[in-house]
Amino acid sequence: MLRLKYTFCLVLLTSLFLSCDKDKRGSSDDENVAKLPYSMLPPMKELPKLSEKYIQQKHNEIANFFTENYGNDFENVSFLVAQNGQIIYEKYNGYADKENNILNSADTPLHIASVSKVLTAAAVLKLVEAGKIELDQKLTTIFKGFPYPEVTIRTLLNHRSGIKKYGYFTEDNKVWDKSKTLTNKDILNLLITQKFPLDHPTDTHFVYNNTNYVLLALVIEKITGMRYSKAMKLIIFDPLGMKNTFVFDETTPLSKATPSYKWNYEKYPFDYLDAVYGDKNIYSTPRDLLKFDSSRNDINFLSKDLIEQVFKGYSYESKGVKNYGLGIRMREWDNGIKYFYHNGWWHGNTSSFINLRKENAVIIALSNKFTRKTYEVKRLSVLFGDYPFTLKDTAATDE
């Protein structure tokens, strides 16, 4: 099925390319398709089928975990566990829209918060793969007047740029009027005009920073010549069949966004930061994220060399197990075990995307009603590999 979808999208994009106007009357989205990487449409390698006995065993173990942790409280959660691309367990609870009594379902797109970074990084890496940009290309070659000469695509991806966090500097009323919606371009303009000093010299250590992925979204726009939402749709969402996934930005009707809630079902209002994208603002479903994970793990999605750069740590200034690759969090233990994941939190939305590369398994949990239980699904990793967690472990998990 994925092979057919890839073939269809390749024909579609090739058709768009051939139909571009030759009279140079101006750039259009169709013409900009020619700037996109055609290597984004690889044939998929089929993985071994899991036995019915294995699936049933894992299903029962995961079901017990779900019952113990979520019980019968009807908490908002969209939850899926799969291996070799095959769904072992999925569950959808709670309200997509409590006011209108609409329940969450497999097709309900929820705000995936910082898990959006994983998808943004994938699109950037596809552009790198296609030779449109380079990992170590400086931002000064992309944005005129960019005031940080050592910042590169790579130091944005691995959070080593040293740039200030936009959520902090826009808190200053002298810098930004919070009665106005903030956009990605506003953030870039503020960096250029205000020339905020770096928090630390570029590429000296890791600081998790949403500004990095705001800039990466703008890089995607600059290189493709189209809005981030359109580029993501053409590079990632459509080719992979992610039919319920979209980007929310300042042009999106508010009604399209699935509401998010506080612990007591009080709805979170929109604020001035809610149109910023790249670091967040992708809405998706566990099934769509499974399609992405299955594709991103495929040997044809990115070159072996680039994949190795994605899934390695870049920050070893301080001893510890936590690290960050290119758009993915990771933990590395002394025994050589590596664990890859990304969590997210925005308003009432929490998300956890766990990529067990060695076992080719994925664990995905999304919630649009605030809860830290989303992060506890990491404990299910022990059902697939030798990870230092336990099913009964209740230790706090960071975002």
Short mmCIF file of N, CA and C in Angstrom, two decimals, residues 176-327:
data_model
loop_
_atom_site.label_atom_id
_atom_site.label_comp_id
_atom_site.label_asym_id
_atom_site.label_seq_id
_atom_site.Cartn_x
_atom_site.Cartn_y
_atom_site.Cartn_z
N TRP A 176 7.89 43.02 22.31
CA TRP A 176 6.73 42.54 21.56
C TRP A 176 5.44 42.90 22.28
N ASP A 177 4.47 43.40 21.52
CA ASP A 177 3.13 43.69 22.02
C ASP A 177 2.32 42.40 22.00
N LYS A 178 2.06 41.84 23.16
CA LYS A 178 1.42 40.52 23.24
C LYS A 178 -0.07 40.53 22.85
N SER A 179 -0.58 41.70 22.52
CA SER A 179 -1.94 41.74 21.97
C SER A 179 -1.94 41.36 20.49
N LYS A 180 -0.74 41.25 19.90
CA LYS A 180 -0.60 40.88 18.50
C LYS A 180 -0.10 39.45 18.39
N THR A 181 -0.60 38.72 17.42
CA THR A 181 -0.16 37.35 17.18
C THR A 181 1.27 37.34 16.68
N LEU A 182 2.10 36.56 17.30
CA LEU A 182 3.50 36.44 16.91
C LEU A 182 3.63 35.39 15.80
N THR A 183 4.46 35.67 14.80
CA THR A 183 4.70 34.72 13.71
C THR A 183 6.18 34.36 13.65
N ASN A 184 6.49 33.34 12.88
CA ASN A 184 7.89 32.95 12.69
C ASN A 184 8.70 34.10 12.10
N LYS A 185 8.13 34.78 11.12
CA LYS A 185 8.86 35.89 10.50
C LYS A 185 9.10 37.02 11.50
N ASP A 186 8.15 37.23 12.40
CA ASP A 186 8.35 38.24 13.45
C ASP A 186 9.56 37.88 14.32
N ILE A 187 9.68 36.61 14.63
CA ILE A 187 10.81 36.16 15.48
C ILE A 187 12.12 36.39 14.76
N LEU A 188 12.19 36.02 13.48
CA LEU A 188 13.41 36.27 12.71
C LEU A 188 13.72 37.76 12.65
N ASN A 189 12.72 38.58 12.39
CA ASN A 189 12.94 40.03 12.32
C ASN A 189 13.44 40.59 13.64
N LEU A 190 12.91 40.07 14.75
CA LEU A 190 13.37 40.54 16.06
C LEU A 190 14.83 40.15 16.30
N LEU A 191 15.20 38.95 15.89
CA LEU A 191 16.60 38.53 16.04
C LEU A 191 17.53 39.42 15.23
N ILE A 192 17.09 39.79 14.02
CA ILE A 192 17.93 40.61 13.14
C ILE A 192 18.00 42.05 13.63
N THR A 193 16.87 42.61 14.05
CA THR A 193 16.84 44.02 14.42
C THR A 193 17.33 44.27 15.85
N GLN A 194 16.99 43.36 16.76
CA GLN A 194 17.37 43.55 18.16
C GLN A 194 18.78 43.06 18.46
N LYS A 195 19.25 42.09 17.64
CA LYS A 195 20.60 41.53 17.82
C LYS A 195 20.85 41.12 19.28
N PHE A 196 19.93 40.35 19.82
CA PHE A 196 20.09 39.86 21.19
C PHE A 196 21.42 39.10 21.31
N PRO A 197 22.14 39.31 22.39
CA PRO A 197 23.38 38.53 22.56
C PRO A 197 23.07 37.06 22.71
N LEU A 198 23.97 36.20 22.25
CA LEU A 198 23.79 34.77 22.43
C LEU A 198 23.82 34.41 23.91
N ASP A 199 23.09 33.39 24.27
CA ASP A 199 23.12 32.91 25.65
C ASP A 199 24.43 32.19 25.95
N HIS A 200 25.02 31.61 24.92
CA HIS A 200 26.34 30.99 25.04
C HIS A 200 26.92 30.88 23.63
N PRO A 201 28.24 30.82 23.50
CA PRO A 201 28.83 30.72 22.17
C PRO A 201 28.30 29.50 21.41
N THR A 202 28.10 29.69 20.12
CA THR A 202 27.54 28.62 19.29
C THR A 202 28.40 27.36 19.34
N ASP A 203 27.72 26.22 19.44
CA ASP A 203 28.32 24.88 19.41
C ASP A 203 29.27 24.60 20.57
N THR A 204 28.97 25.20 21.72
CA THR A 204 29.76 24.89 22.92
C THR A 204 29.02 23.98 23.88
N HIS A 205 27.68 24.03 23.89
CA HIS A 205 26.92 23.07 24.67
C HIS A 205 25.44 23.11 24.30
N PHE A 206 24.72 22.12 24.80
CA PHE A 206 23.32 21.91 24.47
C PHE A 206 22.41 22.74 25.37
N VAL A 207 21.45 23.44 24.75
CA VAL A 207 20.33 24.05 25.47
C VAL A 207 19.09 23.87 24.59
N TYR A 208 18.13 23.13 25.10
CA TYR A 208 16.90 22.89 24.34
C TYR A 208 16.18 24.21 24.12
N ASN A 209 15.86 24.53 22.86
CA ASN A 209 15.43 25.88 22.54
C ASN A 209 14.49 25.87 21.33
N ASN A 210 13.24 26.29 21.54
CA ASN A 210 12.25 26.30 20.46
C ASN A 210 12.62 27.24 19.32
N THR A 211 13.38 28.29 19.60
CA THR A 211 13.76 29.24 18.55
C THR A 211 14.48 28.53 17.41
N ASN A 212 15.27 27.51 17.73
CA ASN A 212 16.01 26.77 16.71
C ASN A 212 15.08 26.21 15.64
N TYR A 213 13.95 25.66 16.07
CA TYR A 213 13.06 25.00 15.12
C TYR A 213 12.10 25.98 14.45
N VAL A 214 11.90 27.14 15.04
CA VAL A 214 11.22 28.23 14.35
C VAL A 214 12.05 28.64 13.13
N LEU A 215 13.34 28.76 13.34
CA LEU A 215 14.24 29.15 12.24
C LEU A 215 14.34 28.05 11.18
N LEU A 216 14.32 26.79 11.61
CA LEU A 216 14.36 25.69 10.63
C LEU A 216 13.12 25.69 9.75
N ALA A 217 11.96 26.01 10.33
CA ALA A 217 10.74 26.11 9.52
C ALA A 217 10.90 27.22 8.47
N LEU A 218 11.53 28.32 8.85
CA LEU A 218 11.76 29.40 7.90
C LEU A 218 12.78 29.00 6.84
N VAL A 219 13.75 28.19 7.21
CA VAL A 219 14.70 27.66 6.23
C VAL A 219 13.95 26.84 5.18
N ILE A 220 13.04 25.98 5.64
CA ILE A 220 12.23 25.19 4.72
C ILE A 220 11.47 26.10 3.76
N GLU A 221 10.89 27.18 4.30
CA GLU A 221 10.14 28.11 3.45
C GLU A 221 11.05 28.80 2.44
N LYS A 222 12.22 29.21 2.90
CA LYS A 222 13.14 29.93 2.03
C LYS A 222 13.63 29.05 0.89
N ILE A 223 13.97 27.80 1.21
CA ILE A 223 14.54 26.91 0.22
C ILE A 223 13.49 26.40 -0.77
N THR A 224 12.29 26.11 -0.28
CA THR A 224 11.25 25.57 -1.16
C THR A 224 10.44 26.65 -1.86
N GLY A 225 10.44 27.87 -1.30
CA GLY A 225 9.64 28.93 -1.88
C GLY A 225 8.17 28.82 -1.57
N MET A 226 7.81 28.05 -0.56
CA MET A 226 6.40 27.91 -0.18
C MET A 226 6.26 27.93 1.33
N ARG A 227 5.04 28.12 1.78
CA ARG A 227 4.77 28.13 3.21
C ARG A 227 5.18 26.78 3.81
N TYR A 228 5.59 26.84 5.06
CA TYR A 228 5.96 25.63 5.79
C TYR A 228 4.86 24.58 5.71
N SER A 229 3.60 25.01 5.90
CA SER A 229 2.48 24.07 5.90
C SER A 229 2.38 23.34 4.56
N LYS A 230 2.59 24.05 3.45
CA LYS A 230 2.51 23.44 2.12
C LYS A 230 3.71 22.55 1.86
N ALA A 231 4.89 23.01 2.25
CA ALA A 231 6.10 22.22 2.04
C ALA A 231 6.05 20.92 2.84
N MET A 232 5.59 20.99 4.08
CA MET A 232 5.49 19.78 4.90
C MET A 232 4.49 18.80 4.29
N LYS A 233 3.43 19.33 3.76
CA LYS A 233 2.40 18.48 3.13
C LYS A 233 2.99 17.75 1.93
N LEU A 234 3.80 18.44 1.13
CA LEU A 234 4.35 17.84 -0.08
C LEU A 234 5.57 16.96 0.18
N ILE A 235 6.37 17.33 1.17
CA ILE A 235 7.60 16.57 1.43
C ILE A 235 7.34 15.37 2.34
N ILE A 236 6.48 15.54 3.34
CA ILE A 236 6.30 14.50 4.36
C ILE A 236 4.88 13.93 4.38
N PHE A 237 3.88 14.76 4.60
CA PHE A 237 2.54 14.26 4.90
C PHE A 237 1.92 13.47 3.75
N ASP A 238 1.84 14.06 2.56
CA ASP A 238 1.19 13.39 1.44
C ASP A 238 1.92 12.13 0.98
N PRO A 239 3.24 12.19 0.77
CA PRO A 239 3.93 10.97 0.33
C PRO A 239 3.79 9.80 1.29
N LEU A 240 3.69 10.09 2.57
CA LEU A 240 3.61 9.02 3.57
C LEU A 240 2.17 8.66 3.91
N GLY A 241 1.21 9.29 3.27
CA GLY A 241 -0.20 8.96 3.51
C GLY A 241 -0.70 9.44 4.86
N MET A 242 -0.13 10.53 5.36
CA MET A 242 -0.54 11.07 6.67
C MET A 242 -1.75 12.01 6.45
N LYS A 243 -2.90 11.39 6.19
CA LYS A 243 -4.07 12.13 5.73
C LYS A 243 -4.72 12.98 6.82
N ASN A 244 -4.45 12.71 8.09
CA ASN A 244 -5.06 13.48 9.18
C ASN A 244 -4.07 14.42 9.86
N THR A 245 -2.99 14.73 9.18
CA THR A 245 -1.93 15.57 9.74
C THR A 245 -1.88 16.92 9.03
N PHE A 246 -1.75 17.99 9.80
CA PHE A 246 -1.67 19.33 9.21
C PHE A 246 -0.92 20.27 10.13
N VAL A 247 -0.52 21.39 9.57
CA VAL A 247 0.16 22.46 10.32
C VAL A 247 -0.85 23.55 10.63
N PHE A 248 -0.84 24.01 11.87
CA PHE A 248 -1.66 25.16 12.26
C PHE A 248 -0.77 26.39 12.26
N ASP A 249 -1.18 27.43 11.51
CA ASP A 249 -0.44 28.69 11.52
C ASP A 249 -1.43 29.85 11.53
N GLU A 250 -0.95 31.05 11.27
CA GLU A 250 -1.81 32.23 11.39
C GLU A 250 -2.90 32.28 10.32
N THR A 251 -2.79 31.43 9.29
CA THR A 251 -3.81 31.40 8.24
C THR A 251 -4.87 30.32 8.48
N THR A 252 -4.68 29.49 9.48
CA THR A 252 -5.58 28.35 9.71
C THR A 252 -6.80 28.80 10.51
N PRO A 253 -8.00 28.42 10.10
CA PRO A 253 -9.19 28.75 10.91
C PRO A 253 -9.07 28.14 12.30
N LEU A 254 -9.43 28.91 13.32
CA LEU A 254 -9.34 28.41 14.69
C LEU A 254 -10.17 27.16 14.89
N SER A 255 -11.26 27.05 14.14
CA SER A 255 -12.16 25.91 14.29
C SER A 255 -11.51 24.59 13.88
N LYS A 256 -10.42 24.64 13.14
CA LYS A 256 -9.77 23.41 12.69
C LYS A 256 -8.95 22.77 13.80
N ALA A 257 -8.56 23.55 14.79
CA ALA A 257 -7.71 23.05 15.87
C ALA A 257 -8.53 22.28 16.89
N THR A 258 -8.13 21.05 17.19
CA THR A 258 -8.77 20.30 18.26
C THR A 258 -8.47 20.99 19.59
N PRO A 259 -9.48 21.28 20.40
CA PRO A 259 -9.25 22.01 21.66
C PRO A 259 -8.32 21.24 22.60
N SER A 260 -7.65 21.99 23.48
CA SER A 260 -6.89 21.35 24.55
C SER A 260 -7.41 21.86 25.89
N TYR A 261 -7.25 21.03 26.91
CA TYR A 261 -7.89 21.30 28.20
C TYR A 261 -6.90 21.19 29.35
N LYS A 262 -7.21 21.94 30.41
CA LYS A 262 -6.50 21.76 31.67
C LYS A 262 -7.00 20.48 32.33
N TRP A 263 -6.40 20.11 33.44
CA TRP A 263 -6.74 18.85 34.11
C TRP A 263 -8.23 18.75 34.44
N ASN A 264 -8.89 19.91 34.64
CA ASN A 264 -10.30 19.93 35.05
C ASN A 264 -11.25 20.20 33.88
N TYR A 265 -10.76 20.02 32.67
CA TYR A 265 -11.52 20.24 31.43
C TYR A 265 -11.84 21.71 31.17
N GLU A 266 -11.13 22.61 31.80
CA GLU A 266 -11.22 24.02 31.41
C GLU A 266 -10.41 24.20 30.13
N LYS A 267 -11.04 24.75 29.11
CA LYS A 267 -10.38 24.86 27.81
C LYS A 267 -9.27 25.93 27.83
N TYR A 268 -8.15 25.60 27.21
CA TYR A 268 -7.07 26.57 27.06
C TYR A 268 -7.44 27.57 25.97
N PRO A 269 -7.33 28.86 26.24
CA PRO A 269 -7.58 29.86 25.19
C PRO A 269 -6.36 29.98 24.28
N PHE A 270 -6.55 30.49 23.08
CA PHE A 270 -5.43 30.80 22.20
C PHE A 270 -4.70 32.03 22.74
N ASP A 271 -3.38 32.05 22.59
CA ASP A 271 -2.62 33.23 23.00
C ASP A 271 -1.70 33.68 21.87
N TYR A 272 -0.87 34.66 22.13
CA TYR A 272 -0.08 35.29 21.06
C TYR A 272 0.98 34.37 20.48
N LEU A 273 1.29 33.25 21.16
CA LEU A 273 2.31 32.32 20.69
C LEU A 273 1.74 31.18 19.85
N ASP A 274 0.43 31.14 19.67
CA ASP A 274 -0.20 29.96 19.09
C ASP A 274 -0.12 29.86 17.58
N ALA A 275 0.48 30.82 16.91
CA ALA A 275 0.64 30.71 15.46
C ALA A 275 2.06 30.33 15.06
N VAL A 276 2.96 30.20 16.02
CA VAL A 276 4.35 29.87 15.74
C VAL A 276 4.46 28.37 15.45
N TYR A 277 5.23 28.02 14.42
CA TYR A 277 5.29 26.62 13.98
C TYR A 277 6.73 26.17 13.75
N GLY A 278 6.87 24.89 13.55
CA GLY A 278 8.20 24.29 13.37
C GLY A 278 8.67 23.62 14.64
N ASP A 279 8.58 24.38 15.74
CA ASP A 279 8.87 23.82 17.06
C ASP A 279 7.66 23.09 17.62
N LYS A 280 6.48 23.46 17.14
CA LYS A 280 5.22 22.87 17.58
C LYS A 280 4.20 23.09 16.45
N ASN A 281 2.90 22.99 16.78
CA ASN A 281 1.80 23.35 15.89
C ASN A 281 1.56 22.39 14.72
N ILE A 282 2.04 21.17 14.83
CA ILE A 282 1.57 20.11 13.93
C ILE A 282 0.52 19.32 14.69
N TYR A 283 -0.59 19.07 14.02
CA TYR A 283 -1.65 18.21 14.54
C TYR A 283 -1.57 16.88 13.80
N SER A 284 -1.63 15.77 14.55
CA SER A 284 -1.51 14.48 13.91
C SER A 284 -2.21 13.41 14.75
N THR A 285 -2.12 12.18 14.30
CA THR A 285 -2.72 11.03 14.98
C THR A 285 -1.65 9.97 15.18
N PRO A 286 -1.84 9.06 16.12
CA PRO A 286 -0.87 7.96 16.27
C PRO A 286 -0.69 7.14 15.00
N ARG A 287 -1.77 6.89 14.27
CA ARG A 287 -1.64 6.11 13.04
C ARG A 287 -0.80 6.83 11.99
N ASP A 288 -0.98 8.15 11.88
CA ASP A 288 -0.16 8.91 10.94
C ASP A 288 1.30 8.93 11.39
N LEU A 289 1.54 9.07 12.68
CA LEU A 289 2.91 9.07 13.18
C LEU A 289 3.56 7.71 13.01
N LEU A 290 2.77 6.65 13.05
CA LEU A 290 3.29 5.32 12.75
C LEU A 290 3.76 5.25 11.30
N LYS A 291 2.98 5.83 10.37
CA LYS A 291 3.40 5.85 8.97
C LYS A 291 4.72 6.60 8.81
N PHE A 292 4.83 7.71 9.51
CA PHE A 292 6.08 8.46 9.45
C PHE A 292 7.23 7.64 10.02
N ASP A 293 7.02 7.02 11.17
CA ASP A 293 8.08 6.27 11.82
C ASP A 293 8.53 5.09 10.95
N SER A 294 7.57 4.38 10.36
CA SER A 294 7.90 3.24 9.51
C SER A 294 8.72 3.69 8.30
N SER A 295 8.40 4.86 7.76
CA SER A 295 9.11 5.38 6.59
C SER A 295 10.48 5.90 6.97
N ARG A 296 10.54 6.66 8.05
CA ARG A 296 11.82 7.27 8.47
C ARG A 296 12.83 6.20 8.84
N ASN A 297 12.36 5.04 9.33
CA ASN A 297 13.27 3.96 9.68
C ASN A 297 13.71 3.15 8.47
N ASP A 298 13.04 3.33 7.34
CA ASP A 298 13.36 2.55 6.16
C ASP A 298 14.71 2.98 5.59
N ILE A 299 15.45 2.00 5.06
CA ILE A 299 16.81 2.29 4.57
C ILE A 299 16.80 3.20 3.36
N ASN A 300 15.66 3.37 2.71
CA ASN A 300 15.59 4.21 1.51
C ASN A 300 15.17 5.65 1.79
N PHE A 301 14.80 5.95 3.03
CA PHE A 301 14.27 7.28 3.31
C PHE A 301 15.38 8.33 3.32
N LEU A 302 16.47 8.04 3.98
CA LEU A 302 17.65 8.89 4.00
C LEU A 302 18.88 8.01 3.81
N SER A 303 19.98 8.59 3.35
CA SER A 303 21.20 7.82 3.17
C SER A 303 21.71 7.31 4.52
N LYS A 304 22.47 6.23 4.48
CA LYS A 304 23.03 5.65 5.69
C LYS A 304 23.88 6.66 6.45
N ASP A 305 24.66 7.43 5.72
CA ASP A 305 25.53 8.42 6.36
C ASP A 305 24.71 9.48 7.10
N LEU A 306 23.63 9.94 6.46
CA LEU A 306 22.81 10.97 7.09
C LEU A 306 22.06 10.41 8.29
N ILE A 307 21.55 9.20 8.18
CA ILE A 307 20.87 8.57 9.31
C ILE A 307 21.80 8.43 10.50
N GLU A 308 23.05 8.07 10.25
CA GLU A 308 24.02 7.94 11.35
C GLU A 308 24.24 9.28 12.04
N GLN A 309 24.19 10.36 11.29
CA GLN A 309 24.35 11.69 11.89
C GLN A 309 23.12 12.10 12.68
N VAL A 310 21.95 11.63 12.26
CA VAL A 310 20.71 11.94 12.97
C VAL A 310 20.71 11.29 14.34
N PHE A 311 21.07 10.01 14.39
CA PHE A 311 20.93 9.24 15.62
C PHE A 311 22.25 9.10 16.38
N LYS A 312 22.97 10.20 16.49
CA LYS A 312 24.15 10.21 17.35
C LYS A 312 24.08 11.45 18.24
N GLY A 313 24.74 11.37 19.38
CA GLY A 313 24.73 12.51 20.30
C GLY A 313 25.77 13.55 19.90
N TYR A 314 25.48 14.81 20.25
CA TYR A 314 26.39 15.90 19.92
C TYR A 314 26.88 16.67 21.15
N SER A 315 26.37 16.31 22.31
CA SER A 315 26.67 17.12 23.50
C SER A 315 27.24 16.22 24.60
N TYR A 316 28.55 16.27 24.72
CA TYR A 316 29.24 15.45 25.72
C TYR A 316 30.08 16.30 26.67
N GLU A 317 29.74 17.59 26.79
CA GLU A 317 30.50 18.44 27.70
C GLU A 317 30.30 18.03 29.15
N SER A 318 29.12 17.51 29.46
CA SER A 318 28.82 17.06 30.82
C SER A 318 28.49 15.57 30.78
N LYS A 319 28.95 14.84 31.75
CA LYS A 319 28.69 13.41 31.82
C LYS A 319 27.23 13.15 32.15
N GLY A 320 26.63 12.21 31.49
CA GLY A 320 25.24 11.87 31.74
C GLY A 320 24.71 10.98 30.64
N VAL A 321 23.49 10.49 30.81
CA VAL A 321 22.93 9.58 29.81
C VAL A 321 22.10 10.33 28.76
N LYS A 322 21.65 11.54 29.05
CA LYS A 322 20.79 12.27 28.12
C LYS A 322 21.61 12.99 27.06
N ASN A 323 21.08 12.97 25.84
CA ASN A 323 21.74 13.66 24.75
C ASN A 323 20.70 14.02 23.70
N TYR A 324 21.13 14.61 22.61
CA TYR A 324 20.21 15.03 21.54
C TYR A 324 20.91 14.84 20.21
N GLY A 325 20.20 14.23 19.26
CA GLY A 325 20.73 14.05 17.91
C GLY A 325 20.29 15.19 17.02
N LEU A 326 19.85 14.86 15.80
CA LEU A 326 19.31 15.87 14.89
C LEU A 326 17.80 15.70 14.85
N GLY A 327 17.11 16.38 15.78
CA GLY A 327 15.66 16.29 15.85
C GLY A 327 15.16 15.11 16.65
#
